XYZ file of C-alpha atoms in Angstrom:
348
model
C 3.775 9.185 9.850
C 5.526 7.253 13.168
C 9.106 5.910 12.105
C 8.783 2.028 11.057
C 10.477 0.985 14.288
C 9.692 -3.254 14.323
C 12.008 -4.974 12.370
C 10.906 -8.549 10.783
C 14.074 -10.558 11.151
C 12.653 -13.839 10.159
C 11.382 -12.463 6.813
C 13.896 -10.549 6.210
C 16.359 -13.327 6.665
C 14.121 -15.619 3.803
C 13.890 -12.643 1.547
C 17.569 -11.967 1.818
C 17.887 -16.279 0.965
C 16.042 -16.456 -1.769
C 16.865 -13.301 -4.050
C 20.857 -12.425 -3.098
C 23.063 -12.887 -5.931
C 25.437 -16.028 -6.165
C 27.844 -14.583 -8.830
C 28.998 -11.203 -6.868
C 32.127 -10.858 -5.808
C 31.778 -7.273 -4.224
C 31.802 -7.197 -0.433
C 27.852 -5.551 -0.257
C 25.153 -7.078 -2.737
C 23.167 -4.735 -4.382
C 19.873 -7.300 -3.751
C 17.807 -4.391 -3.047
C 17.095 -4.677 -6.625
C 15.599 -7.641 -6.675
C 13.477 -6.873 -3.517
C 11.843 -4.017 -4.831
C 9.528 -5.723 -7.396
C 7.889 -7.139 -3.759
C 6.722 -3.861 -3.165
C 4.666 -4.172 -6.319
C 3.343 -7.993 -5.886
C 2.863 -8.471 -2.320
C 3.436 -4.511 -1.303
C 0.573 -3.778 -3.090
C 1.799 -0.859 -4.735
C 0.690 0.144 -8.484
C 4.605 0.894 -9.214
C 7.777 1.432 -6.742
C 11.418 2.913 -7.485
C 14.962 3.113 -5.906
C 17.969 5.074 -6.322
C 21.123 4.040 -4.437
C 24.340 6.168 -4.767
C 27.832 5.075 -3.189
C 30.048 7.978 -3.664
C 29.901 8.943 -7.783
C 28.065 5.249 -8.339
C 24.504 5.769 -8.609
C 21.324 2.457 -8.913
C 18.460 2.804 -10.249
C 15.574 0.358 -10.229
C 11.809 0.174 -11.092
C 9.001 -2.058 -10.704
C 5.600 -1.609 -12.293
C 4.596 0.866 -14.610
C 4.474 4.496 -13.885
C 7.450 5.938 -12.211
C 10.663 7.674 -13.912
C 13.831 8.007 -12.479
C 13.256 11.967 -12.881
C 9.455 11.857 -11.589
C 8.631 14.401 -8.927
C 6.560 13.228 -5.835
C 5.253 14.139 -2.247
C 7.761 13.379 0.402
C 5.947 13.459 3.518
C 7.656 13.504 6.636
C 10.768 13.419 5.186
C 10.497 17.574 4.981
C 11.053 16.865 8.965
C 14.437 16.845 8.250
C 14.902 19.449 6.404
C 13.032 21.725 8.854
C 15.377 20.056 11.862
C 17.959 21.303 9.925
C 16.776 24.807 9.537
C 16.429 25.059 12.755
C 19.719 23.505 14.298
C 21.590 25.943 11.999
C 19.600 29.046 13.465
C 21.024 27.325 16.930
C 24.607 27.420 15.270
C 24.153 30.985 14.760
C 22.641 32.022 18.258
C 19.796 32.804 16.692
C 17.739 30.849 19.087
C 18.391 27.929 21.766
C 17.202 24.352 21.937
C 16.571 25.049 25.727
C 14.226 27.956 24.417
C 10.631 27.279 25.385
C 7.702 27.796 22.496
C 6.469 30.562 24.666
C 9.089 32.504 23.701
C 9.006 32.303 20.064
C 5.342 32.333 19.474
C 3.373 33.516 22.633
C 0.164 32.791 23.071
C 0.035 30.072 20.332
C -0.256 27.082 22.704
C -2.563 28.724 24.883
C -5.585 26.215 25.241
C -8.160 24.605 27.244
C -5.297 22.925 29.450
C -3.740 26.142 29.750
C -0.617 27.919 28.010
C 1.533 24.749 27.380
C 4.190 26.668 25.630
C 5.973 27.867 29.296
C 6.565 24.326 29.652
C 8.077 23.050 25.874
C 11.135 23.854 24.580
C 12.372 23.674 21.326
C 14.486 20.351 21.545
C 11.205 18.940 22.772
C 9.280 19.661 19.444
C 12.213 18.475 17.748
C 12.236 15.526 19.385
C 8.787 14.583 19.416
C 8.508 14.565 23.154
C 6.254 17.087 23.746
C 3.046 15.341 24.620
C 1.365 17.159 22.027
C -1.674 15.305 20.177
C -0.848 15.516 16.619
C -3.351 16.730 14.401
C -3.516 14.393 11.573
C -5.483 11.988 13.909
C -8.463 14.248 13.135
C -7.992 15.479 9.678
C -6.612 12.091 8.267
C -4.409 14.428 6.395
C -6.508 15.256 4.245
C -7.785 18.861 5.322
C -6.026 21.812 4.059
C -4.977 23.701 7.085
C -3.255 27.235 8.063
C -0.287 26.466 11.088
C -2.670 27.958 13.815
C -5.561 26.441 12.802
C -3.587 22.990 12.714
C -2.517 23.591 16.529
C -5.891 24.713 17.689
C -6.777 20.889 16.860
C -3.882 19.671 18.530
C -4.558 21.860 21.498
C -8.702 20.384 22.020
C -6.977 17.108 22.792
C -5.008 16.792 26.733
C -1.445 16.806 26.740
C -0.010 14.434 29.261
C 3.037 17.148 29.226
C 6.826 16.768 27.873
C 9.133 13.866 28.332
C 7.573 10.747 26.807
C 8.129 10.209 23.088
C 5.403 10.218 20.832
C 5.454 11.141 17.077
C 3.317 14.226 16.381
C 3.351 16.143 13.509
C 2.200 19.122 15.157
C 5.938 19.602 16.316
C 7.046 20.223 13.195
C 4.160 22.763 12.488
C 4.977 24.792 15.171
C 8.748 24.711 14.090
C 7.914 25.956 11.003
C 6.341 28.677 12.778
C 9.647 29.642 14.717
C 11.704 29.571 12.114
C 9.464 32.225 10.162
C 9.599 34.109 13.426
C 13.188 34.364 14.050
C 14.306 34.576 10.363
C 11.062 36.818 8.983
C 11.224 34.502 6.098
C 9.078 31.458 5.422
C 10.667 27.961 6.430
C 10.229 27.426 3.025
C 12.556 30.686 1.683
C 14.982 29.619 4.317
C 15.461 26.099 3.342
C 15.661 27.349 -0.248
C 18.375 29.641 0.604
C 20.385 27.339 3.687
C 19.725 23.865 1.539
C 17.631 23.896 -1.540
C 19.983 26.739 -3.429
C 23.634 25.391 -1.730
C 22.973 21.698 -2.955
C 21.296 22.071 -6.409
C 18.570 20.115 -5.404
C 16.897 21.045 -8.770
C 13.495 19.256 -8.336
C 12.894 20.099 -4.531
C 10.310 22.843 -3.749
C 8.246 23.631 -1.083
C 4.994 23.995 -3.178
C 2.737 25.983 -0.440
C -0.712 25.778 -1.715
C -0.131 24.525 -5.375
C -1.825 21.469 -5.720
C -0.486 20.009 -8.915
C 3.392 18.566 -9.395
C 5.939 19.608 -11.767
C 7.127 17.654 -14.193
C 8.228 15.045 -14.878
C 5.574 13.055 -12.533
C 3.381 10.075 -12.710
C 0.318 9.555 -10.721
C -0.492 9.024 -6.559
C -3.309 6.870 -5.873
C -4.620 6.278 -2.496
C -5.135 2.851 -1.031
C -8.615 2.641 -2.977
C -6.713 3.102 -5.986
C -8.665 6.630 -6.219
C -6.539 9.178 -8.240
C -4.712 11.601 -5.441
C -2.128 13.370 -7.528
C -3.603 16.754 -7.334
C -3.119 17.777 -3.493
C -3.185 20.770 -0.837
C -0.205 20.245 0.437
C -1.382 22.559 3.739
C -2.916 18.904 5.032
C 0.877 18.499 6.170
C 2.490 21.804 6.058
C 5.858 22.313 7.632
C 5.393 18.556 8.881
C 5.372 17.377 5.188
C 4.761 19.387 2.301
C 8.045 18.414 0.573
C 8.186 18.165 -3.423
C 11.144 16.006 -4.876
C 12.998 13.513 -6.325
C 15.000 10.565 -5.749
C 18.250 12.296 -6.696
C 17.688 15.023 -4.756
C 16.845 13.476 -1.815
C 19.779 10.847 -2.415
C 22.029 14.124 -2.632
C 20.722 15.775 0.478
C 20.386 12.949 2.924
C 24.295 12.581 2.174
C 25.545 15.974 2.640
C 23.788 16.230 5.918
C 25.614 13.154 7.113
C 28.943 14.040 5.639
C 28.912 17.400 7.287
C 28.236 19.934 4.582
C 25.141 21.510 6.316
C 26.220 21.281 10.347
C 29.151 21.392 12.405
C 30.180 18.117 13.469
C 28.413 19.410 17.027
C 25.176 19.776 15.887
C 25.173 16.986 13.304
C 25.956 15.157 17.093
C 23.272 17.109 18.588
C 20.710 15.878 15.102
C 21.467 11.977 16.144
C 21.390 12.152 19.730
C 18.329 9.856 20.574
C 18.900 9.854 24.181
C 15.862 12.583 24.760
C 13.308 10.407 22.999
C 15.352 7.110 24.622
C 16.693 5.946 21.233
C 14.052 5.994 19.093
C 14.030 9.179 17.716
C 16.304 12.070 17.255
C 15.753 15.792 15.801
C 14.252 15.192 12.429
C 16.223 11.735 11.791
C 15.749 8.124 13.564
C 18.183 5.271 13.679
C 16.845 1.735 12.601
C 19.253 -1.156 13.603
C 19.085 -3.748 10.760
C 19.021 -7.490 11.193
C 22.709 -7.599 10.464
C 23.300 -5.885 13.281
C 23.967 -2.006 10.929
C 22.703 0.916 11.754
C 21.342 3.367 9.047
C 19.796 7.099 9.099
C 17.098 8.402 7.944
C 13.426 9.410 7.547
C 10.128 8.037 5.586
C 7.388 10.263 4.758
C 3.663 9.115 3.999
C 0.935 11.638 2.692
C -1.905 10.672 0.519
C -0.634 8.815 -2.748
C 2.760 8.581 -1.823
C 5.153 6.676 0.497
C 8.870 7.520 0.434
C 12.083 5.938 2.695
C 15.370 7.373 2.718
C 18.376 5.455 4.747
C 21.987 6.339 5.081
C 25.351 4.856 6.179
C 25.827 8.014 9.025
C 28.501 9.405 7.340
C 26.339 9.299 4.540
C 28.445 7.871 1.381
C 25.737 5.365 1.072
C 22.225 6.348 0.498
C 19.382 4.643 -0.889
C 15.893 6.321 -1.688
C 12.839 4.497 -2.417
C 9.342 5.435 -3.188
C 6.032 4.177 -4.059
C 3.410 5.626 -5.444
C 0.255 5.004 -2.889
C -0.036 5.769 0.940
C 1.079 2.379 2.393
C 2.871 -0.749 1.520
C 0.521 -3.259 2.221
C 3.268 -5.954 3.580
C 5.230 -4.140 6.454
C 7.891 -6.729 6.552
C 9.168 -5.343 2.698
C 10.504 -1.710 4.314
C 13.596 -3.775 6.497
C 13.717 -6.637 4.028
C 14.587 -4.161 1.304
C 17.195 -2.175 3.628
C 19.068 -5.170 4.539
C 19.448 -6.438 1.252
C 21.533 -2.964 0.383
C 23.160 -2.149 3.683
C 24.001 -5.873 4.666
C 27.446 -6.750 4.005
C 27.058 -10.048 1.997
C 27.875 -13.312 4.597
C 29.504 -15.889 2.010
């Protein structure tokens, strides 16, 4: 799923009118609260959650019926930053080098009818997602379960206009995946176990391979039909976006990657530099400039029956999580609405 990039200042300004607080006196108004329920009436979503934490304070808040604070779901895209992470911490360790191309790594893998593209991509460029390569949820809706090489053989029957102009594609990530497991001889999924899951007792965060139910505690995932989608391959995403978790967890991650805990404070500079994908995007996070003129970090992740947002302060001792429990929020304008009214310091 493409970063929500267009922010709806207008609505956003109304929304923020007509359900901030009066009575606080704290500088930042915790109106995020009040905006969730939206997600429900005009979002269209059968239930929707948040979990905010500001150093040891932690919010919770839920609308509809359905979701638990606890609940496990399907991140989505969101496991793109958890992957990044893997694989700027191999770069830490010389294990490998952003300048290295995919050739190197996994010959012969982007060999295709345009030829072998992998002499021309380097890693930063998968990170980045400005590789030019056709992502390969445009054919299986994400709904096919797929092996990596089967899911780049897909990519690879559609032309590549070549490296350099930004264009989400969650074939990138894939192929990532596919490095790391060749320069560690582990899974991406036993690395990030050992280098993030383990480290941060993130408890309810798994990478479930092929296993198609949840653990509990979890509630349902309905597709935007309403049809019943909580059992799910989760090789229709792969390294791209077959995260399990929780809102704690993810709360607890997104800030320890910020604050430094998992990179140096090079490659954590390296992780937010959006200059390759000119600003919109950089390896495995993506800035979003709110109407108040803040800037948060983060990532969303969408995958059949479930829609998740994390945003961060970027030294990450604010974080808010929020999920739904269907693919898509009906109303677009609700995603930045909702973000201002936490991040927004208060203006009377």
């Amino acid at each position: 799923m493409a970063p929500v990039r267009a922010m709806t200042a207008a609505l956003v300004c109304l929304v923020l009118l007509v359900l901030a607080p009066t009575a606080l006196s704290a500088q930042w108004s915790p109106s995020a609260q009040a905006v969730l329920p939206m997600l429900v009436t005009r979002g269209g979503a059968p239930a929707a959650a948040l979990l905010a934490q500001e150093g040891t304070r932690t919010r919770y808040a839920s609308a509809g019926t359905g979701v638990a604070r606890a609940d496990h779901f399907r991140a989505g895209s969101i496991t793109k930053t958890f992957i990044a992470t893997l694989v700027l911490e191999l770069a830490a360790e010389h294990r490998l080098k952003l300048s290295d191309t995919v050739e190197q790594h996994l010959p012969g893998v982007l060999s295709g009818p345009q030829g072998d593209v992998g002499r021309d991509l380097t890693l930063r460029a998968l990170l980045t997602h400005t590789s030019g390569l056709s992502d390969f949820t445009s054919d299986t809706q994400g709904l096919v379960p797929l092996s990596p090489r089967q899911a780049v053989r897909i990519a690879l029957t559609h032309p590549s206009p070549g490296p350099g102009r930004y264009s989400y594609s969650n074939t990138n990530y894939v192929l990532l995946g596919m490095v790391v497991e060749q320069v560690t001889g582990r899974s991406y999924a036993t690395e990030a176990e050992r280098r993030i899951i383990a480290p941060l007792r993130l408890t309810g965060t798994s990478f479930p391979g092929s296993r198609t139910s949840l653990p509990s505690p979890h509630g349902r995932a309905y597709a935007a039909d309403g049809t019943d989608v909580t059992e799910l391959d989760p090789r229709v995403a792969g390294a791209a976006g077959e995260l399990v978790t929780t809102l704690a967890d993810l709360d607890r991650f997104y800030a320890a990657l910020l604050g430094g805990r998992l990179l140096s404070p090079y490659w954590l500079h390296e992780m937010t530099d959006t200059r390759t994908a000119h600003g919109l995007y950089g390896m495995g996070l993506f800035p979003v400039k709110l109407s108040c003129g803040t800037t948060v970090w983060g990532h969303n992740g969408r995958i059949t029956g479930s829609y998740v947002r994390t945003a961060a302060t970027m030294d990450g001792r604010r974080v808010l999580t929020f999920r739904v429990n269907t693919t898509t929020v009906a109303d677009p304008g609700l995603e930045p609405a909702l973000l201002a009214a936490e991040f927004c310091p208060r203006t009377s």
